[in-house]
XYZ file of C-alpha atoms in Angstrom:
615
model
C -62.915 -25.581 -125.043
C -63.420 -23.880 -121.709
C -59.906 -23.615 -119.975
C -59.873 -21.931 -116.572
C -56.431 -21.069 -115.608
C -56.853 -18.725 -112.968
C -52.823 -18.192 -111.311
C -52.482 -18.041 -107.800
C -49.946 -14.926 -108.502
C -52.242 -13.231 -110.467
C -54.549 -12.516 -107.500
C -51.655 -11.272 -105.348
C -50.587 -8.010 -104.024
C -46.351 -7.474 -104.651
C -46.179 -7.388 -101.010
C -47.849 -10.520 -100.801
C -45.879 -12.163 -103.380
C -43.081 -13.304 -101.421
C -44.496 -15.855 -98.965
C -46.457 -17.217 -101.697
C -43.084 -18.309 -104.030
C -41.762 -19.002 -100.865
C -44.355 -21.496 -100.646
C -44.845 -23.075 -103.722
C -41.195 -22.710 -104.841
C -38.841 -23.993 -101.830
C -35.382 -23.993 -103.743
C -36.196 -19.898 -104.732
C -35.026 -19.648 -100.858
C -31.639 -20.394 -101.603
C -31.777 -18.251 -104.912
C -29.069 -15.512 -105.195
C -30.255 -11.876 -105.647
C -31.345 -10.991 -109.070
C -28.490 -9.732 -111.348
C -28.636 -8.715 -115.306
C -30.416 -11.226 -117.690
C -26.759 -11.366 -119.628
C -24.891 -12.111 -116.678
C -26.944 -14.175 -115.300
C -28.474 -16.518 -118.234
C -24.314 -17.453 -118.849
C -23.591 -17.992 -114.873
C -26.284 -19.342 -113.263
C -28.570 -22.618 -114.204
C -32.325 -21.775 -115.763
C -33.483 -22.702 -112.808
C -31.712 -20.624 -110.559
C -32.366 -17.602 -112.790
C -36.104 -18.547 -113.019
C -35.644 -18.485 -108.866
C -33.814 -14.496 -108.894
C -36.772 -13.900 -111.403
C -39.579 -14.982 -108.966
C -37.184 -13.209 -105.933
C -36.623 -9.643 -107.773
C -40.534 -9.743 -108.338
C -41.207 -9.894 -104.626
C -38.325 -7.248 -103.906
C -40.423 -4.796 -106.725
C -36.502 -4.292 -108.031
C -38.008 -4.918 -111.387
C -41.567 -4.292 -113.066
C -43.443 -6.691 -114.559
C -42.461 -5.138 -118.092
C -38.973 -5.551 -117.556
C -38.761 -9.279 -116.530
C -41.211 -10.118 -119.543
C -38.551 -8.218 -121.660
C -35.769 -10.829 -119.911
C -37.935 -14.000 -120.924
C -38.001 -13.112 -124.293
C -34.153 -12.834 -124.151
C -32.682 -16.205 -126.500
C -30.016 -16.581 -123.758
C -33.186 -17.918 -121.834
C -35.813 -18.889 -124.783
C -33.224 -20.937 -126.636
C -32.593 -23.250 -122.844
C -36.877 -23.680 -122.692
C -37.009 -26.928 -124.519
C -40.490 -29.024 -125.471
C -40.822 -30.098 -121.446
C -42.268 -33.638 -123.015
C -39.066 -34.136 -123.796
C -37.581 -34.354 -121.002
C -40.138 -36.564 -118.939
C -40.518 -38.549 -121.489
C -36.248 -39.714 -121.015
C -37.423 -39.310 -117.079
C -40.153 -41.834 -116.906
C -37.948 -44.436 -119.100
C -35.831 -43.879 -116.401
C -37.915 -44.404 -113.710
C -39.205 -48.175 -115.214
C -35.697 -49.160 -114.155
C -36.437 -48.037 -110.996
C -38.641 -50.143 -108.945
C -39.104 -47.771 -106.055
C -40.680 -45.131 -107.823
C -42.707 -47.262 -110.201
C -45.806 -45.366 -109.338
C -44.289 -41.979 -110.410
C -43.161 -43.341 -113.318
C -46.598 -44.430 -113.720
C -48.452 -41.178 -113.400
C -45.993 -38.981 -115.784
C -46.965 -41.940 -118.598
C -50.380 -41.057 -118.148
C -49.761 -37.409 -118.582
C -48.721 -38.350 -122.017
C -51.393 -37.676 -125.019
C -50.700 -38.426 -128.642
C -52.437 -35.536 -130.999
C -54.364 -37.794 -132.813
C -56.564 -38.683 -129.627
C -56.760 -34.713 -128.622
C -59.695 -33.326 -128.149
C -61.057 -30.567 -126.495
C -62.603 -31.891 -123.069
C -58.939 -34.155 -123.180
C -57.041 -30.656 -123.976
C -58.507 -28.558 -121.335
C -57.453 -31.261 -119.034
C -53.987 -31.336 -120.387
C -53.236 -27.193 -120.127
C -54.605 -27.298 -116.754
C -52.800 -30.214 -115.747
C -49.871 -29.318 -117.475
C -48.026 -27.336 -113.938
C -48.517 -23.935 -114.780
C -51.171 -23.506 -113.177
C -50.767 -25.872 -110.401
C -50.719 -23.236 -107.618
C -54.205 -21.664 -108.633
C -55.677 -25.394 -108.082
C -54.949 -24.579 -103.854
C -57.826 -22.154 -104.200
C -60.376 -25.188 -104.036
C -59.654 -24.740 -100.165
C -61.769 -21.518 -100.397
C -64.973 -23.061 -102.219
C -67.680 -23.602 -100.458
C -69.689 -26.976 -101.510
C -72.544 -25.744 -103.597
C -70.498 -23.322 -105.924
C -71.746 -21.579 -108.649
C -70.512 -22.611 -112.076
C -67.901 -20.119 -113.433
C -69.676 -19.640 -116.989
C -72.501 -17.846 -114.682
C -70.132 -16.185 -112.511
C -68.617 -14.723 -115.606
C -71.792 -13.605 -116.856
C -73.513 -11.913 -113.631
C -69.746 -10.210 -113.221
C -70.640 -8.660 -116.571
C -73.997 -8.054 -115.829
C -73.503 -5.997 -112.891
C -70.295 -4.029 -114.905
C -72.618 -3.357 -117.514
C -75.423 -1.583 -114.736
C -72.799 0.451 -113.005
C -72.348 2.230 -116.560
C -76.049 1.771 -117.326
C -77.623 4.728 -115.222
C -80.579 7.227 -116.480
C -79.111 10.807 -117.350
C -80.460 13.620 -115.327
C -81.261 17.014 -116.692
C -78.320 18.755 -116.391
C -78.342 21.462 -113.446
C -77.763 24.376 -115.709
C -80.893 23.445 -117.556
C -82.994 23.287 -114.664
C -81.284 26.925 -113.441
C -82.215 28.512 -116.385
C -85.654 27.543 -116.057
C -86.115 28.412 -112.719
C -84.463 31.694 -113.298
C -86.797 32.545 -116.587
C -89.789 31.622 -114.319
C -89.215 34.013 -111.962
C -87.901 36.783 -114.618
C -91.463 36.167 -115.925
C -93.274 36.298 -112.308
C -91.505 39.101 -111.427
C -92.199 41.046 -114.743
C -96.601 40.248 -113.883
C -97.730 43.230 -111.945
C -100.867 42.077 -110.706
C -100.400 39.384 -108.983
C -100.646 39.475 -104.753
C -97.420 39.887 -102.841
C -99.305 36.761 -100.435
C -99.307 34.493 -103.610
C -95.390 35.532 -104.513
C -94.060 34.995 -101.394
C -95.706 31.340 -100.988
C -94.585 30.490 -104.004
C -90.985 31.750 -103.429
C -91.386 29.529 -100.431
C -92.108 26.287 -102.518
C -88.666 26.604 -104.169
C -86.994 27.303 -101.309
C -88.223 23.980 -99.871
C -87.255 21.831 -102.869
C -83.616 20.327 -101.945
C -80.404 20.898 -103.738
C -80.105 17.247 -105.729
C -83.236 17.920 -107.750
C -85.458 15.336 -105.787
C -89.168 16.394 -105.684
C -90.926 15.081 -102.783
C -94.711 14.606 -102.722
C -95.762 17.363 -100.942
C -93.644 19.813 -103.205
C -95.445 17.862 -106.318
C -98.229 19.012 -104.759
C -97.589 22.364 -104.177
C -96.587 22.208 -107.973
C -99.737 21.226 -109.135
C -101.934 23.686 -106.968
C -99.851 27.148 -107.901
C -99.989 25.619 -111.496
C -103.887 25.107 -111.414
C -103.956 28.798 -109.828
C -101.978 30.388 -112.958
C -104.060 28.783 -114.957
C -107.159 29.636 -113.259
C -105.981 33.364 -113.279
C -104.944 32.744 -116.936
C -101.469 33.662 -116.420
C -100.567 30.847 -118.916
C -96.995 31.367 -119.450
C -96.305 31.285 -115.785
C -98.496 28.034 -115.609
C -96.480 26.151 -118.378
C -92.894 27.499 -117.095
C -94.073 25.528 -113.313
C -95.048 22.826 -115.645
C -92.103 22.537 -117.416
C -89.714 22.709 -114.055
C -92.193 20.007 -112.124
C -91.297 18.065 -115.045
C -87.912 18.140 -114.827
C -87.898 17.299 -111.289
C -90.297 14.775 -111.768
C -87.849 13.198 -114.300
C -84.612 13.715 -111.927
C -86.420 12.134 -109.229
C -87.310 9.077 -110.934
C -84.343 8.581 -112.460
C -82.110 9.240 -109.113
C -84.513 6.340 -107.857
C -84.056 4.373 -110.786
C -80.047 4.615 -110.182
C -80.054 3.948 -106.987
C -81.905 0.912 -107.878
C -79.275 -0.122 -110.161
C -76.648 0.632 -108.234
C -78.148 -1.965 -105.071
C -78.682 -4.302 -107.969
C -75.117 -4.454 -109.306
C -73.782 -4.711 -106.039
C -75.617 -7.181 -105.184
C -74.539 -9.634 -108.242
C -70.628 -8.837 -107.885
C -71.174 -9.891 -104.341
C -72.690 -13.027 -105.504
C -69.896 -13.527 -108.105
C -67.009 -12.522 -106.504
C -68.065 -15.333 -102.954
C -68.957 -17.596 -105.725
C -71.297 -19.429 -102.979
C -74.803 -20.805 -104.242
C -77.548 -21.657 -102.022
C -81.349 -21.183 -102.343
C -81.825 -18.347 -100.803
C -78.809 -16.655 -102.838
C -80.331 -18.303 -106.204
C -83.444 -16.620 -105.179
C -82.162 -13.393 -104.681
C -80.228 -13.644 -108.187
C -83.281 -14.365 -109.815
C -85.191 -11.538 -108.084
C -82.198 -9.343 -108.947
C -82.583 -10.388 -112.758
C -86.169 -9.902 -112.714
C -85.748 -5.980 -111.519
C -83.622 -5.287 -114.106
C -85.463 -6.379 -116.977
C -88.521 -3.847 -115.320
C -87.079 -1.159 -115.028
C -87.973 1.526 -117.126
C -84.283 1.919 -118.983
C -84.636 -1.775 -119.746
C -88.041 -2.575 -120.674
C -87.958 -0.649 -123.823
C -89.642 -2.855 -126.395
C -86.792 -1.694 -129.030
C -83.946 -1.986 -126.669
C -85.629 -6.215 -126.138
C -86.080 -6.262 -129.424
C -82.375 -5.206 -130.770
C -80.926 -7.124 -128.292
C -83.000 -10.356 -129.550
C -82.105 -9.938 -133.144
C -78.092 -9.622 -131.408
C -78.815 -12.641 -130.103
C -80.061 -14.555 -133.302
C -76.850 -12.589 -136.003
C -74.872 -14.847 -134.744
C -76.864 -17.916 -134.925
C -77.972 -17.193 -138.287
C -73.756 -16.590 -138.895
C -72.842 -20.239 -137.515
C -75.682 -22.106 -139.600
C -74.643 -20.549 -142.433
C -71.306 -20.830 -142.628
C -72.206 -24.795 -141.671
C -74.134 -25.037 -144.706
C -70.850 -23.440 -146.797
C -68.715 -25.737 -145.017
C -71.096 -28.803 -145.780
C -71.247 -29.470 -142.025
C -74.529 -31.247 -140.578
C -77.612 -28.727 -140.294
C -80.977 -30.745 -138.433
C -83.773 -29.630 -140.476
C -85.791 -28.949 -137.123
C -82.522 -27.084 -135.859
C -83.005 -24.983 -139.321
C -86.778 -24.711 -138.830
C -86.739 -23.640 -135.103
C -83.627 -20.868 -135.714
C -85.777 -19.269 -138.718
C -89.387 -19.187 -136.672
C -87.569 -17.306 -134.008
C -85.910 -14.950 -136.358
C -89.325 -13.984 -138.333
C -90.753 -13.662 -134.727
C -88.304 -11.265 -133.840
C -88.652 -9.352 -137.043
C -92.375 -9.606 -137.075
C -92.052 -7.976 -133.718
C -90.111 -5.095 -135.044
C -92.673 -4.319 -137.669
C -95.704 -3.981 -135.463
C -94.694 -3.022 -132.159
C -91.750 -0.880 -132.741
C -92.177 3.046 -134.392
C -90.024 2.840 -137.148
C -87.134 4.787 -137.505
C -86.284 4.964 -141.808
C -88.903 3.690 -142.148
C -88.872 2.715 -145.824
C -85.547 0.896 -145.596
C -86.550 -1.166 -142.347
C -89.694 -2.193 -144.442
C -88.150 -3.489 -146.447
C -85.611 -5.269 -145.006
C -88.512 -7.074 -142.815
C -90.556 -7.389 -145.712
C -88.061 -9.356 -147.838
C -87.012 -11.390 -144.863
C -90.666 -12.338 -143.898
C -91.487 -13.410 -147.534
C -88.391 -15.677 -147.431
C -89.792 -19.435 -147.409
C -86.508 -20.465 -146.317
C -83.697 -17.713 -144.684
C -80.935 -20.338 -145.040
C -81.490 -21.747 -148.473
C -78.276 -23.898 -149.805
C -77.954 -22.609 -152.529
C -74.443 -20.539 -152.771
C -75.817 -17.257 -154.094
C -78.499 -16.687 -151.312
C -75.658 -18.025 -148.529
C -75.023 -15.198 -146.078
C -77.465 -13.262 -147.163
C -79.957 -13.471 -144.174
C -77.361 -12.615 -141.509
C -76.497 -9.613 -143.313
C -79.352 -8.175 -143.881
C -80.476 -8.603 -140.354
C -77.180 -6.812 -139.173
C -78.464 -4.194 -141.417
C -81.506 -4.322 -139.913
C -79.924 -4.312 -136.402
C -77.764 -1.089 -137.176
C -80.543 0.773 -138.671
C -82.392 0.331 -135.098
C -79.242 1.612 -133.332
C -78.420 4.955 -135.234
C -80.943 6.679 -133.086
C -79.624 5.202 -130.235
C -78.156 7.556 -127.037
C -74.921 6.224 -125.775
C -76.641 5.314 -122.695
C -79.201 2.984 -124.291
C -76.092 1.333 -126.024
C -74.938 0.866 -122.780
C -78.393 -0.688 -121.906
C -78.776 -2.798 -124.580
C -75.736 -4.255 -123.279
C -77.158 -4.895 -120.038
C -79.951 -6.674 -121.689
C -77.863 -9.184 -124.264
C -75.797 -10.211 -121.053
C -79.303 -10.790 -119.497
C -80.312 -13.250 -122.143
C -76.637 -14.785 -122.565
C -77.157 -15.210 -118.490
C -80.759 -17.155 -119.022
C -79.060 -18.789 -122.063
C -76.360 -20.064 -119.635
C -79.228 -20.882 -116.855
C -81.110 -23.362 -118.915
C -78.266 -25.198 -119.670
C -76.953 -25.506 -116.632
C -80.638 -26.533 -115.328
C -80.918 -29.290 -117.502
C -77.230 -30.732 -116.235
C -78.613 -30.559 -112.979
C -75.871 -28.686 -111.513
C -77.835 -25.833 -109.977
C -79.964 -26.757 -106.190
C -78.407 -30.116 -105.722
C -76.293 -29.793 -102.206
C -73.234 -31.103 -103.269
C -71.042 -32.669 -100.267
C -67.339 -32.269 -100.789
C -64.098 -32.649 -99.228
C -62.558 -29.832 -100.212
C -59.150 -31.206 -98.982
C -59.692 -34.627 -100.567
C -60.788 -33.056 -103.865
C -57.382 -30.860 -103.598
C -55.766 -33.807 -103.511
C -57.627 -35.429 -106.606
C -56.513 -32.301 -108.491
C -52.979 -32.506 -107.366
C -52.648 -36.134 -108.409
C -53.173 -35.215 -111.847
C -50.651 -32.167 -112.420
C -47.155 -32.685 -113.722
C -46.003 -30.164 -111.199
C -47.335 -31.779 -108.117
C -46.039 -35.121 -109.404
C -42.348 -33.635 -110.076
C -42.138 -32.460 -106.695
C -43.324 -35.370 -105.126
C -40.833 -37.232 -106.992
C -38.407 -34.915 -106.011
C -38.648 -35.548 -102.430
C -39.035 -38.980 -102.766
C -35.688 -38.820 -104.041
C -34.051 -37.108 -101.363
C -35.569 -40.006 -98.778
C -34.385 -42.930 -100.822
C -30.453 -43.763 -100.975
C -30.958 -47.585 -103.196
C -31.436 -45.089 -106.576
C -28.825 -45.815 -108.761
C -29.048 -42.691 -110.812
C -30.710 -40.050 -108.493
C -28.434 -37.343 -109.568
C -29.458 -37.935 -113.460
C -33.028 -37.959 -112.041
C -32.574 -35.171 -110.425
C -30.922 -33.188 -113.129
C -34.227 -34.087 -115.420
C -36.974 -33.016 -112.423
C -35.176 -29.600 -112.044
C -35.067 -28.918 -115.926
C -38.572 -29.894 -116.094
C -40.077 -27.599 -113.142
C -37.769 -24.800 -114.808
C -39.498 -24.998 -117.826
C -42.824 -25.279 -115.599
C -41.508 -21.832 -113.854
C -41.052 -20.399 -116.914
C -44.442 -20.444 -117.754
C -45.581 -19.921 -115.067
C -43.679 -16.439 -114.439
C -44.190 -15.595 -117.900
C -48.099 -15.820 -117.602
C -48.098 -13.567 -114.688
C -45.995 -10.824 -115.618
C -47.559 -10.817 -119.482
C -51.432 -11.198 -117.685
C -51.651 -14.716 -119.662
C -52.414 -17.918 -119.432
C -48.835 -19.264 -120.965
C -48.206 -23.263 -121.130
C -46.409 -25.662 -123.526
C -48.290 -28.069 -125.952
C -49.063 -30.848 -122.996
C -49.454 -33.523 -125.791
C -47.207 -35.741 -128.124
C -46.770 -34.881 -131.717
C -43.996 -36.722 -133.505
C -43.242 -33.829 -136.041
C -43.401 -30.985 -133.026
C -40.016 -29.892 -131.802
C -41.265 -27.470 -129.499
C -44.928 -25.654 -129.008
C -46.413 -22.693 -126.820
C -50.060 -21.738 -126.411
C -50.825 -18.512 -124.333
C -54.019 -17.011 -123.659
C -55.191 -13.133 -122.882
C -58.750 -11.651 -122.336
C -59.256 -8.300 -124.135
C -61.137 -5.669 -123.877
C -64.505 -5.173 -124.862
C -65.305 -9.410 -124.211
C -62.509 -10.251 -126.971
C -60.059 -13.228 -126.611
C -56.615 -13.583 -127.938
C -55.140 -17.097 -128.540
C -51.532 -17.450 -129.456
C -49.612 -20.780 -130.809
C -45.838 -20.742 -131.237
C -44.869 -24.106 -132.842
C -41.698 -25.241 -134.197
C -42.098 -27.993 -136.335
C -39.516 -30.639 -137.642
C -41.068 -30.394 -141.449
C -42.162 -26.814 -141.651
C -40.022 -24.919 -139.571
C -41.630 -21.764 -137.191
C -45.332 -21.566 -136.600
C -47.254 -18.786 -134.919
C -51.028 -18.727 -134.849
C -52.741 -16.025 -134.018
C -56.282 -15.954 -132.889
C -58.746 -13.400 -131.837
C -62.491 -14.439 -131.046
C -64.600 -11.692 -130.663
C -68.806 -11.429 -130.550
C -68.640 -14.598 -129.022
C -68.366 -16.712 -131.529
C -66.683 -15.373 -134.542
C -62.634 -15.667 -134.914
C -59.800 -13.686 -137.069
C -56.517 -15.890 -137.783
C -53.376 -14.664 -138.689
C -50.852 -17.374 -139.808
C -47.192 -16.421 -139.592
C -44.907 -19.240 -141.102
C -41.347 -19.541 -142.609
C -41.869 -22.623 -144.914
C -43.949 -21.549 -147.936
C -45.600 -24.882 -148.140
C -47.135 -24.944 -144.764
C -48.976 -21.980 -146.147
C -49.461 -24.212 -149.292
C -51.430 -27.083 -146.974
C -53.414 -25.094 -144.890
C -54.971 -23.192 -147.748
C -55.411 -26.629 -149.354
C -56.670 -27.786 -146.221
C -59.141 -24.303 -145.069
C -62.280 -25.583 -145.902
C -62.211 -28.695 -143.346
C -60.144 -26.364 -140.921
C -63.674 -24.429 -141.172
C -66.105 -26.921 -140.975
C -64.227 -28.125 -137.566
C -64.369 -24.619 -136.032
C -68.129 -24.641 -137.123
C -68.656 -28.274 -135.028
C -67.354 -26.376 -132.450
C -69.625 -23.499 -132.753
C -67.337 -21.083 -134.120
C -67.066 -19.343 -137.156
C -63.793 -18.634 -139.174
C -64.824 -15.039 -140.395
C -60.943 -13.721 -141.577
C -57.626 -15.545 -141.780
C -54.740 -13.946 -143.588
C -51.199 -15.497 -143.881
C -47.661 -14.153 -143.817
C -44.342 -14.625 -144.802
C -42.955 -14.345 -141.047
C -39.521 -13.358 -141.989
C -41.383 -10.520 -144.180
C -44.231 -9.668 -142.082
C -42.263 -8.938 -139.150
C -43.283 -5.604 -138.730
C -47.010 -7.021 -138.893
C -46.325 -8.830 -136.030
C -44.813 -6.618 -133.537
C -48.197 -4.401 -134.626
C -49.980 -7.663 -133.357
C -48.105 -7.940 -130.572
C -48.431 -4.069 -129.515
C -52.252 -4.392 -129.907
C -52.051 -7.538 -127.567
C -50.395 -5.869 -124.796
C -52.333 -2.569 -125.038
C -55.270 -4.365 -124.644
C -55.230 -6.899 -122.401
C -56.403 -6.472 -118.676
C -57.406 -9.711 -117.630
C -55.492 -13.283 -116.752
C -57.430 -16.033 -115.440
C -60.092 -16.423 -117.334
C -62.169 -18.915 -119.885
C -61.473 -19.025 -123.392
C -62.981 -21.062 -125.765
C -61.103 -21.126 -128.590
């Protein structure tokens, strides 16, 4: 699923903090200064300590590490309940209550049983679930024709990837030492006229301090390096050629860098307004198009890799769909194995082969293939790996720089990937007229949050409710719990929320998400179940499509049903388009120290919140 859960907080200076809790938390005004977790969690309501939480954060009297240390505390994790709890005894409540029928209405459609979960009706849920309720005012600031997030995302990664992508110039030293050999060797010629000397001192002194060779000094290049030759002083001929050469190549590739540079500017500019209008979409396209000529980027081996990338992981997904029995289209099958002997076909006659005898045949074997995903279990995974293979063998030779390149150039096609799609939905050059306001509204309607406080000052206006106090008690636990995640996901750079649906057997459940480094998501699931005790899931997707779980679980035969149970738990991730490639499970009384490892890794890692995960 794609959740976006971008927190107003999150995109906030600590100065600026203050007026925005103010804001969207009114009863933090009337909070009492922060004191110590221990004192606090056995004096003061969750609420009100959720309040000095949000209040020491604008005040900077505490880092972000140290109230994320606090939340953990059980004198405040053993008072966050399962928030569906408590609604659920509010909007029986309400029924009774024919004034606020309507409320009562909205938090019974907020209710989801598991069994009619799935991921479009998820992604709802989590972002209507109050957490991120405050991140939902940024609507204000889109303009009507935005451009989808999945291609903001990409073109943000795009232009990351240039700004590390430049051509290497000769280092300075290099070009010293030639210069200063040259004119060891002109100096050491004694026949040469003082005339011809001094005009060609003159032609160095001309040539500017970056290493830039302008046309007329390429000129003057050429003719003294005719003359040597002409005069057959050959080895002062080829040192001029050698240092025209190097400037030639510094100049290019100072042009080619600036290029980049204007180029990656250009698409954060476009992703970071998130505005889309034709001449914008032109310029994107234009932008795209330059890239992909460059000389850094057109290499036909750097295309090439980044095409066979592209197809691993395809290859991957269908074949763990055949393992898991899940349905494979024969054209699907025919169309994913054309394009991979393209590609490979490619390699073989357009591409100088590096090991040449090993590459050979790997492509020969894979040509020959009448079928590259064959059913049968002993050929299964056999194509994808050998075109990994395949795939490393054409990067050993690679310079960091090309890696860095060949980067660039899988973004590119994930980016056109992306494009198509979004094409064909028709969501790209159709002027789109919204109300921003009304359509804040629409989005407001639908969160828990919004709802509670709405209900909460209804409350305050109407004197005929029998039991506003009770009511009241049940809104404020509620919005505690909301704050709780809320706070937690922006001091821990997550995406935190409880499970927003009903499960008879769940007790209590936590999802939080994290970007990673290097395009890697982390996925977390606390559950505490009524038959098997303490759940946590941990999930890492990485390469797009590929996940690692770690199950940590008290109750032995938990373990006992999911591995009974792993093969369908597969074949679901692979309808999704995912592929299960490690899951290990632990004792989590044990495995503690496991954990914490996980949990160190986590935090050393992440530097993103607000993002899409699919998961």
């Amino acid at each position: 699923m794609q959740v976006n859960t971008s927190s107003l907080l999150a995109n906030l200076e600590a100065k600026n903090v203050k007026n925005a809790t103010q804001k969207i938390t009114p009863r933090m005004q009337n909070s009492e200064a922060f004191v110590p977790v221990a004192v606090s969690a056995k004096s003061k309501s969750i609420g009100n300590l959720m309040d000095s939480l949000f209040r020491s954060l604008t005040t900077s009297a505490n880092s972000k590490e140290n109230i994320s240390q606090i939340l953990k505390s059980p004198e405040i994790t053993k008072n966050i309940q399962n928030p569906l709890n408590t609604l659920q005894t509010l909007s029986n409540e309400l029924a009774r209550e024919p004034a606020l029928q309507s409320f009562a209405k909205k938090i019974e459609h907020f209710f989801v049983q598991l069994k009619d979960i799935d991921a479009k009706v998820l992604q709802a849920q989590v972002k209507n679930s109050g957490p991120f309720m405050e991140s939902k005012f940024q609507l204000l600031e889109q303009t009507p024709n935005a451009l989808p997030q999945n291609l903001q995302t990409v073109l943000k990664a795009i232009a990351q990837n240039l700004q590390t992508s430049q051509g290497v110039l000769v280092p300075k030293q290099d070009l010293d030492l030639l210069v200063k050999t040259f004119f060891e060797q002109l100096a050491s010629v004694a026949d040469l006229e003082k005339g011809l000397i001094k005009d060609v001192q003159k032609m160095f002194a001309n040539l500017s301090n970056d290493g830039v060779i302008k046309h007329k000094n390429f000129q003057d290049f050429v003719k003294f390096e005719t003359l040597f030759k002409d005069i057959q002083k050959s080895q002062l001929a080829n040192s001029l050629e050698a240092i025209k050469n190097v400037l030639v190549k510094n100049t290019n590739t100072q042009l080619q860098n600036v290029k980049i540079q204007t180029i990656a500017q250009n698409l954060l500019h476009v992703s970071k307004n998130n505005q889309i209008f034709e001449p914008i979409w032109k310029n994107i396209q234009e932008n795209i198009a330059q890239i992909k000529l460059l000389p850094p980027f057109k290499s036909p081996l750097l295309e090439v890799i980044a095409k066979l990338d592209t197809s691993i992981n395809a290859s991957k997904l269908t074949e763990s769909k055949i393992n898991n029995a899940s349905v494979v289209g024969s054209q699907e099958l025919q169309n994913l194995q054309d394009h991979i002997k393209h590609i490979v076909q490619n390699i073989k006659v357009q591409i100088p082969l590096q090991n040449s005898d090993t590459i050979t045949k790997i492509i020969d074997t894979l040509l020959k293939k009448n079928d590259l995903f064959a059913p049968q279990q002993s050929q299964l995974f056999e194509s994808s790996s050998q075109l990994e293979k395949l795939s490393q063998l054409l990067k050993n030779d690679l310079k960091p720089q090309e890696i860095k390149q060949l980067q660039t150039l899988k973004e590119i096609i994930h980016f056109e990937k992306i494009l198509h799609k979004e094409t064909q939905l028709n969501r790209l050059h159709v002027p789109l007229k919204i109300d921003n306001i009304s359509l804040l509204k629409q989005e407001l309607s639908s969160d828990i949050k919004s709802t509670l406080l709405g209900l909460k000052d209804a409350l305050q206006n109407l004197s005929s409710v029998k039991q506003s106090d009770t009511l009241m008690q049940h809104i404020d636990k509620t919005l505690s719990s909301i704050d709780f995640y809320q706070l937690s996901s922006h001091v821990n750079q997550s995406s935190s929320s409880y499970l927003p649906f009903l499960w008879q057997d769940l007790e209590k459940g936590e999802l939080s998400f994290k970007r990673l480094r290097e395009n890697r998501f982390y996925c977390e699931i606390n559950l505490s179940l009524k038959q098997y005790g303490n759940i946590d899931l941990m999930l890492l997707l990485h390469d797009d499509i590929c996940i690692d779980l770690s199950v940590y679980a008290q109750n032995k035969a938990f373990i006992t049903q999911f591995e009974n149970n792993l093969k369908e738990y597969k074949k679901g991730l692979n309808d999704l388009g995912l592929i299960l490639l490690h899951v290990q499970f632990y004792d989590m009384p044990k495995d503690a120290k496991i954990k914490k490892q996980t949990y160190d890794f986590v935090k050393n890692e992440q530097i993103d919140m607000g993002i899409n995960i699919k998961v």
